[in-house]
Coordinates of C-alpha atoms (C1' of nucleotides) in Angstrom, one line a residue:
Chain F
M279 CA 0.0 0.0 0.0
A280 CA 1.7 3.1 -1.2
S281 CA -0.6 5.4 0.8
S282 CA -1.0 5.0 4.6
V283 CA -4.1 7.2 4.3
L284 CA -5.8 4.8 2.0
G285 CA -4.5 1.9 3.9
G286 CA -6.4 3.0 7.0
L287 CA -9.8 2.7 5.3
T288 CA -12.2 -0.1 4.9
P289 CA -12.2 -1.6 1.4
R290 CA -15.5 0.0 0.4
A291 CA -14.4 3.4 1.7
R292 CA -11.1 3.1 -0.1
E293 CA -12.9 2.3 -3.3
I294 CA -15.0 5.4 -2.9
V295 CA -12.0 7.6 -2.2
Q296 CA -10.2 6.2 -5.2
A297 CA -13.2 6.8 -7.4
A298 CA -13.4 10.3 -6.1
R299 CA -9.8 10.8 -7.1
G300 CA -10.5 9.6 -10.6
L301 CA -13.5 11.9 -10.9
L302 CA -11.5 14.8 -9.6
D303 CA -8.6 14.2 -11.9
E304 CA -10.7 13.7 -15.0
E305 CA -13.3 16.4 -14.5
G306 CA -12.4 18.7 -11.7
P307 CA -13.8 19.7 -8.4
G308 CA -17.1 20.8 -9.9
A309 CA -17.8 17.3 -11.0
L310 CA -17.1 15.8 -7.6
S311 CA -20.7 15.4 -6.4
M312 CA -22.1 12.5 -4.4
R313 CA -24.4 11.7 -7.4
R314 CA -21.6 11.5 -9.9
L315 CA -19.5 9.6 -7.5
G316 CA -22.2 7.1 -6.9
E317 CA -22.7 6.6 -10.7
R318 CA -19.0 5.9 -11.1
I319 CA -19.0 3.0 -8.7
G320 CA -22.5 1.7 -9.4
M321 CA -24.1 2.8 -6.2
R322 CA -26.8 5.4 -5.4
A323 CA -25.6 8.6 -3.8
P324 CA -27.3 8.1 -0.5
S325 CA -25.6 4.7 0.0
L326 CA -22.2 6.4 0.0
Y327 CA -23.0 7.9 3.4
E328 CA -22.8 4.4 4.9
H329 CA -19.1 4.5 4.1
V330 CA -18.0 8.1 4.3
R331 CA -19.0 10.6 6.9
D332 CA -19.8 13.5 4.5
K333 CA -18.3 15.3 1.6
R334 CA -15.9 17.4 3.5
T335 CA -14.3 14.3 5.1
L336 CA -14.1 12.7 1.7
E337 CA -12.3 15.8 0.3
A338 CA -10.0 15.8 3.3
A339 CA -9.0 12.2 2.5
L340 CA -8.1 13.3 -1.1
I341 CA -6.1 16.2 0.2
S342 CA -4.2 13.9 2.6
V343 CA -3.3 11.6 -0.2
G344 CA -2.1 14.7 -2.2
F345 CA 0.2 15.7 0.6
E346 CA 1.6 12.1 0.8
E347 CA 2.3 12.2 -2.9
Q348 CA 4.0 15.7 -2.6
A349 CA 6.2 14.5 0.2
A350 CA 7.4 11.5 -1.8
L351 CA 7.9 13.6 -5.0
F352 CA 9.7 16.4 -3.2
T353 CA 11.9 14.1 -1.2
R354 CA 12.9 12.2 -4.3
A355 CA 13.6 15.4 -6.2
T356 CA 15.9 16.9 -3.5
D357 CA 17.7 13.8 -2.5
R358 CA 21.2 13.8 -4.0
S359 CA 20.5 17.0 -5.8
E360 CA 23.2 19.6 -5.9
E361 CA 20.7 22.4 -6.4
P362 CA 17.8 21.3 -4.1
L363 CA 16.1 24.6 -4.4
I364 CA 15.9 24.4 -8.2
A365 CA 14.9 20.7 -8.0
V366 CA 12.1 21.2 -5.5
A367 CA 10.7 24.1 -7.4
A368 CA 10.6 22.0 -10.6
A369 CA 8.9 19.2 -8.6
Y370 CA 6.4 21.6 -7.2
R371 CA 5.4 22.8 -10.6
E372 CA 5.3 19.3 -12.0
F373 CA 2.9 18.1 -9.3
A374 CA 0.5 21.0 -10.0
R375 CA 0.6 20.5 -13.8
R376 CA 0.1 16.8 -13.6
Q377 CA -2.8 17.0 -11.1
P378 CA -4.2 20.4 -11.5
H379 CA -7.6 19.6 -10.0
L380 CA -6.1 18.0 -6.9
Y381 CA -3.8 20.9 -6.6
R382 CA -6.7 23.3 -6.6
L383 CA -8.5 21.3 -4.0
M384 CA -5.4 21.4 -1.8
T385 CA -4.9 25.2 -2.0
E386 CA -8.0 27.1 -2.9
R387 CA -9.9 26.8 0.3
P388 CA -9.0 26.9 4.0
L389 CA -7.6 23.6 5.2
H390 CA -9.6 21.6 7.6
R391 CA -6.5 20.4 9.3
E392 CA -8.5 18.5 11.9
L393 CA -9.8 16.2 9.2
L394 CA -6.4 15.5 7.6
A395 CA -4.2 12.4 8.4
P396 CA -1.8 13.6 11.0
G397 CA 1.6 14.8 9.8
V398 CA 1.0 14.7 6.1
E399 CA 1.2 18.5 5.7
D400 CA 4.4 18.8 7.5
A401 CA 5.9 15.8 5.6
A402 CA 5.3 17.6 2.3
A403 CA 6.7 20.9 3.6
L404 CA 9.9 19.4 5.1
P405 CA 11.9 18.8 1.9
V406 CA 11.1 22.4 0.8
L407 CA 12.3 23.7 4.2
L408 CA 15.5 21.7 3.9
A409 CA 16.1 23.0 0.4
M410 CA 15.9 26.5 1.8
G411 CA 18.4 25.8 4.5
G412 CA 15.9 25.7 7.3
D413 CA 14.8 29.3 7.0
L414 CA 11.1 29.3 7.7
E415 CA 10.2 32.7 6.4
R416 CA 12.3 32.4 3.3
T417 CA 10.6 29.0 2.7
R418 CA 7.2 30.5 2.9
A419 CA 8.2 33.3 0.5
L420 CA 9.4 30.7 -2.0
W421 CA 6.2 28.8 -1.5
A422 CA 4.2 31.9 -2.2
F423 CA 6.1 32.5 -5.4
A424 CA 5.7 28.9 -6.6
H425 CA 2.0 28.8 -5.7
G426 CA 1.4 32.1 -7.4
M427 CA 3.2 30.9 -10.6
V428 CA 1.3 27.6 -10.6
I429 CA -2.2 29.0 -9.9
L430 CA -1.9 31.9 -12.2
E431 CA -0.9 29.5 -14.9
L432 CA -3.8 27.2 -14.1
N433 CA -6.2 30.1 -14.1
H434 CA -4.8 31.2 -17.5
R435 CA -4.1 34.6 -16.1
F436 CA -0.7 35.2 -17.8
P437 CA -0.8 36.8 -21.2
P438 CA -0.5 34.3 -24.0
D439 CA 3.0 35.5 -24.9
A440 CA 4.5 35.1 -21.5
D441 CA 7.6 32.9 -21.3
L442 CA 6.8 31.1 -18.1
D443 CA 9.9 28.9 -18.1
D444 CA 11.9 32.1 -18.0
T445 CA 9.7 33.6 -15.3
W446 CA 10.3 30.6 -13.2
R447 CA 14.0 30.7 -13.7
K448 CA 14.2 34.4 -12.8
G449 CA 12.0 34.0 -9.7
I450 CA 14.0 31.0 -8.4
E451 CA 17.2 32.8 -9.1
A452 CA 16.0 35.7 -6.9
F453 CA 15.5 33.4 -4.0
R454 CA 18.6 31.3 -4.7
T455 CA 21.0 34.2 -4.7
M456 CA 19.5 36.2 -1.8
R457 CA 21.9 36.4 1.1
P458 CA 20.7 34.8 4.3
A459 CA 19.1 37.1 6.8
Chain S
M25 CA -17.3 60.1 -12.5
A26 CA -14.3 58.4 -11.0
S27 CA -14.8 55.3 -13.1
S28 CA -14.9 55.4 -16.9
V29 CA -16.4 51.9 -16.8
L30 CA -19.3 52.9 -14.7
G31 CA -19.6 56.2 -16.7
G32 CA -20.3 54.2 -19.8
L33 CA -23.5 52.6 -18.5
T34 CA -27.1 53.7 -18.3
P35 CA -28.2 54.9 -14.9
R36 CA -30.1 51.7 -14.1
A37 CA -27.3 49.5 -15.2
R38 CA -24.8 51.5 -13.2
E39 CA -27.1 51.1 -10.2
I40 CA -27.1 47.4 -10.7
V41 CA -23.3 47.2 -11.0
Q42 CA -22.9 49.3 -7.9
A43 CA -25.3 47.1 -5.9
A44 CA -23.4 44.0 -7.1
R45 CA -20.2 45.6 -5.8
G46 CA -21.8 46.1 -2.5
L47 CA -23.1 42.6 -2.3
L48 CA -19.7 41.2 -3.4
D49 CA -17.8 43.3 -0.9
E50 CA -20.1 42.5 2.0
E51 CA -20.8 38.8 1.4
G52 CA -18.5 37.4 -1.2
P53 CA -18.9 35.9 -4.6
G54 CA -21.1 33.2 -3.3
A55 CA -23.7 35.7 -2.4
L56 CA -23.7 37.4 -5.8
S57 CA -26.8 35.9 -7.3
M58 CA -29.3 37.6 -9.5
R59 CA -31.9 37.0 -6.8
R60 CA -30.0 38.6 -4.0
L61 CA -29.0 41.4 -6.3
G62 CA -32.6 42.0 -7.2
E63 CA -33.6 42.1 -3.5
R64 CA -30.9 44.7 -2.8
I65 CA -32.2 47.2 -5.3
G66 CA -35.9 46.3 -5.0
M67 CA -36.4 44.6 -8.3
R68 CA -37.2 41.0 -9.2
A69 CA -34.3 39.0 -10.6
P70 CA -35.7 38.5 -14.1
S71 CA -36.1 42.3 -14.5
L72 CA -32.3 42.7 -14.1
Y73 CA -31.9 41.1 -17.5
E74 CA -33.4 44.1 -19.1
H75 CA -30.3 46.0 -18.1
V76 CA -27.4 43.6 -17.9
R77 CA -26.8 40.9 -20.5
D78 CA -26.1 38.1 -18.1
K79 CA -24.1 37.3 -15.0
R80 CA -20.8 36.9 -16.7
T81 CA -21.0 40.3 -18.2
L82 CA -22.0 41.8 -14.9
E83 CA -18.9 40.2 -13.2
A84 CA -16.7 41.5 -16.0
A85 CA -17.9 45.0 -15.2
L86 CA -16.9 44.5 -11.6
I87 CA -13.5 43.2 -12.6
S88 CA -13.0 46.2 -14.9
V89 CA -13.7 48.6 -12.1
G90 CA -11.3 46.6 -9.9
F91 CA -8.5 47.1 -12.5
E92 CA -9.3 50.8 -12.6
E93 CA -9.0 51.0 -8.9
Q94 CA -5.7 49.1 -8.9
A95 CA -4.3 51.3 -11.6
A96 CA -5.1 54.4 -9.5
L97 CA -3.8 52.9 -6.3
F98 CA -0.5 51.5 -7.8
T99 CA 0.2 54.7 -9.6
R100 CA -0.3 56.8 -6.6
A101 CA 1.9 54.5 -4.5
T102 CA 4.8 54.5 -6.9
D103 CA 4.8 58.2 -7.9
R104 CA 7.5 60.0 -6.1
S105 CA 8.5 56.9 -4.2
E106 CA 12.2 56.2 -3.8
E107 CA 11.5 52.5 -3.5
P108 CA 8.8 51.9 -6.0
L109 CA 9.1 48.2 -5.8
I110 CA 8.4 48.2 -2.0
A111 CA 5.7 50.7 -2.5
V112 CA 3.9 48.8 -5.2
A113 CA 4.1 45.6 -3.3
A114 CA 2.5 47.2 -0.2
A115 CA -0.2 48.7 -2.4
Y116 CA -0.9 45.3 -4.0
R117 CA -1.3 43.7 -0.6
E118 CA -3.5 46.6 0.6
F119 CA -5.8 46.3 -2.3
A120 CA -6.3 42.6 -1.7
R121 CA -6.8 43.0 2.0
R122 CA -9.3 45.8 1.7
Q123 CA -11.4 44.1 -1.0
P124 CA -10.7 40.4 -0.7
H125 CA -13.8 39.3 -2.5
L126 CA -13.2 41.5 -5.5
Y127 CA -9.6 40.4 -5.5
R128 CA -10.8 36.8 -5.7
L129 CA -13.2 37.5 -8.5
M130 CA -10.3 39.1 -10.4
T131 CA -7.8 36.3 -10.0
E132 CA -9.4 33.0 -9.3
R133 CA -10.9 32.3 -12.7
P134 CA -9.8 32.7 -16.3
L135 CA -10.3 36.3 -17.4
H136 CA -12.9 36.9 -20.1
R137 CA -10.8 39.6 -21.6
E138 CA -13.2 40.2 -24.4
L139 CA -15.8 41.4 -21.9
L140 CA -13.5 43.8 -20.0
A141 CA -13.3 47.5 -20.7
P142 CA -10.4 48.0 -23.1
G143 CA -7.1 48.8 -21.6
V144 CA -7.9 48.4 -17.9
E145 CA -5.8 45.3 -17.4
D146 CA -2.7 47.0 -18.9
A147 CA -3.3 50.2 -17.0
A148 CA -3.1 48.3 -13.7
A149 CA 0.0 46.4 -14.7
L150 CA 1.9 49.4 -16.0
P151 CA 3.0 50.9 -12.6
V152 CA 4.2 47.5 -11.5
L153 CA 6.2 47.0 -14.7
L154 CA 7.8 50.5 -14.2
A155 CA 8.6 49.7 -10.6
M156 CA 10.5 46.7 -11.9
G157 CA 12.5 48.7 -14.4
G158 CA 10.6 47.5 -17.4
D159 CA 11.7 43.8 -17.2
L160 CA 8.6 41.8 -18.1
E161 CA 9.6 38.4 -16.8
R162 CA 10.9 39.8 -13.5
T163 CA 7.6 41.7 -13.2
R164 CA 5.6 38.5 -13.7
A165 CA 7.8 36.7 -11.1
L166 CA 7.1 39.5 -8.6
W167 CA 3.4 39.3 -9.4
A168 CA 3.4 35.6 -8.8
F169 CA 5.0 36.1 -5.4
A170 CA 2.6 38.9 -4.4
H171 CA -0.4 36.9 -5.6
G172 CA 0.8 33.8 -3.9
M173 CA 1.2 35.7 -0.6
V174 CA -2.1 37.4 -0.8
I175 CA -4.2 34.4 -1.9
L176 CA -2.6 32.0 0.6
E177 CA -3.3 34.5 3.3
L178 CA -6.9 34.9 2.2
N179 CA -7.3 31.2 2.1
H180 CA -5.8 30.8 5.6
R181 CA -3.2 28.5 4.3
F182 CA -0.3 29.8 6.3
P183 CA 0.2 28.3 9.8
P184 CA -1.1 30.5 12.5
D185 CA 2.4 31.3 13.8
A186 CA 3.6 32.6 10.5
D187 CA 5.1 36.1 10.5
L188 CA 3.7 37.3 7.2
D189 CA 5.1 40.8 7.4
D190 CA 8.5 39.3 7.6
T191 CA 7.8 36.9 4.8
W192 CA 6.7 39.8 2.6
R193 CA 9.9 41.7 3.5
K194 CA 12.2 38.8 2.6
G195 CA 10.4 38.0 -0.6
I196 CA 10.5 41.6 -1.8
E197 CA 14.1 41.8 -0.8
A198 CA 14.9 38.8 -3.0
F199 CA 13.5 40.6 -6.0
R200 CA 14.9 44.0 -5.1
T201 CA 18.4 42.8 -4.8
M202 CA 18.5 40.5 -7.8
R203 CA 20.9 41.7 -10.5
P204 CA 19.3 42.4 -13.8
A205 CA 19.4 39.7 -16.4
Chain Y
dG125 C1' -25.7 -2.6 2.8
dT126 C1' -28.4 -0.7 -0.6
dC127 C1' -32.4 1.0 -2.2
dT128 C1' -36.4 4.6 -3.4
dA129 C1' -38.4 8.6 -2.1
dT130 C1' -38.0 12.9 -0.4
dA131 C1' -36.7 17.3 2.1
dT132 C1' -34.4 21.4 1.4
dC133 C1' -32.2 24.7 -0.9
dA134 C1' -30.4 27.5 -4.5
dA135 C1' -28.9 28.7 -8.9
dG136 C1' -29.4 31.2 -14.1
dA137 C1' -32.5 32.3 -17.4
dT138 C1' -36.9 32.8 -20.3
dA139 C1' -42.1 33.5 -21.6
dG140 C1' -45.6 36.2 -21.6
dA141 C1' -48.9 39.3 -19.0
dC142 C1' -49.5 44.0 -17.7
Chain C
dG145 C1' -39.8 48.4 -17.6
dT146 C1' -41.4 45.3 -14.4
dC147 C1' -44.0 41.6 -12.9
dT148 C1' -45.4 36.5 -11.9
dA149 C1' -44.9 32.0 -13.1
dT150 C1' -42.0 28.7 -14.6
dC151 C1' -38.2 25.8 -16.7
dT152 C1' -34.1 23.4 -15.9
dT153 C1' -30.5 22.0 -13.3
dG154 C1' -28.0 20.9 -9.6
dA155 C1' -26.5 20.2 -4.9
dT156 C1' -26.1 17.6 0.3
dA157 C1' -28.3 14.9 3.1
dT158 C1' -32.0 12.0 5.8
dA159 C1' -36.0 8.5 6.5
dG160 C1' -37.5 4.3 6.2
dA161 C1' -38.4 0.0 3.4
dC162 C1' -36.1 -4.2 1.9

DNA sequence: GTCTATATCAAGATAGAC
DNA sequence: GTCTATCTTGATATAGAC
């Protein structure tokens, strides 16, 4: 079991969460309704409530899995890298581009941290913090830059002629070369 | 007339857009329904359609006004400033904090540029570009940082103990001290 | 454990009377 | 120009039968 979050569920609940993930990935958060979810696994929507508490809890499970995947991806990217900051930024962007809908779900609303699997958020943040030499505020500033880049791109807010690879490079360079406080 | 966007509307349409702005500012995008809007100005929802094409067009009018306000605010902040980059960043943050719901409306979805008043988007961007010495890609990187900071703060995504003033300072410093490409 | 039926709520938009 | 009535769609969630 790659995910300890999924591993902690009953088989039917796991099936539901996995179906939710498929629906989310394929059609976005707007398509993630209990009805559509029921359709996907051949069950009426009301029956889902026998296995998952409510929709918020279901979304929290998806978010927990997302954090697990980020933690693995970021750790792999920074391990043995000579430029961990560049590597983790590339990994961050890659995660968001490959799973844009999950990324939105994870960032566009307040986190219900009490519904998350314990520790998953910190586990995802740790490799980024290490890549920034342990400086919390600089790490958050880098995160803001990376999130801004990713979400503005997903929202098609950059002008069509923007050279985003170059923008990424210059932004990262700003953080990489700044002298420690 | 402070706004050329509002100035171009019939009186009734202007009244509707202004009521929409009030509703948005007070209760957020979720409360901005044609029904609620009708209530606010003492008119049934269907009658609104005599004055505004549809909801998307109405939202686009609000966004155009937002860009006008940003342009004025950013220009005022950078004029005669000795540190225009710091000044424009502060103004950007101030705009978002003072009108969080309008800010969301302006950034969280793809822009329907064809529905905007011509030129308003560029007018808001220009003072930022000037503050960055005319470098487009660096300006976009700064924008991504500022947007990331603002939207993560609005979404309550930073941990409660985060010192956001300090994070802003460090992020801006990274961009301010970076050597030109 | 799953079903049907239903409660409740809210949305955008149109037809046609006045 | 505004109204009432309505269409169409969709959501989360519960009650109670099987």
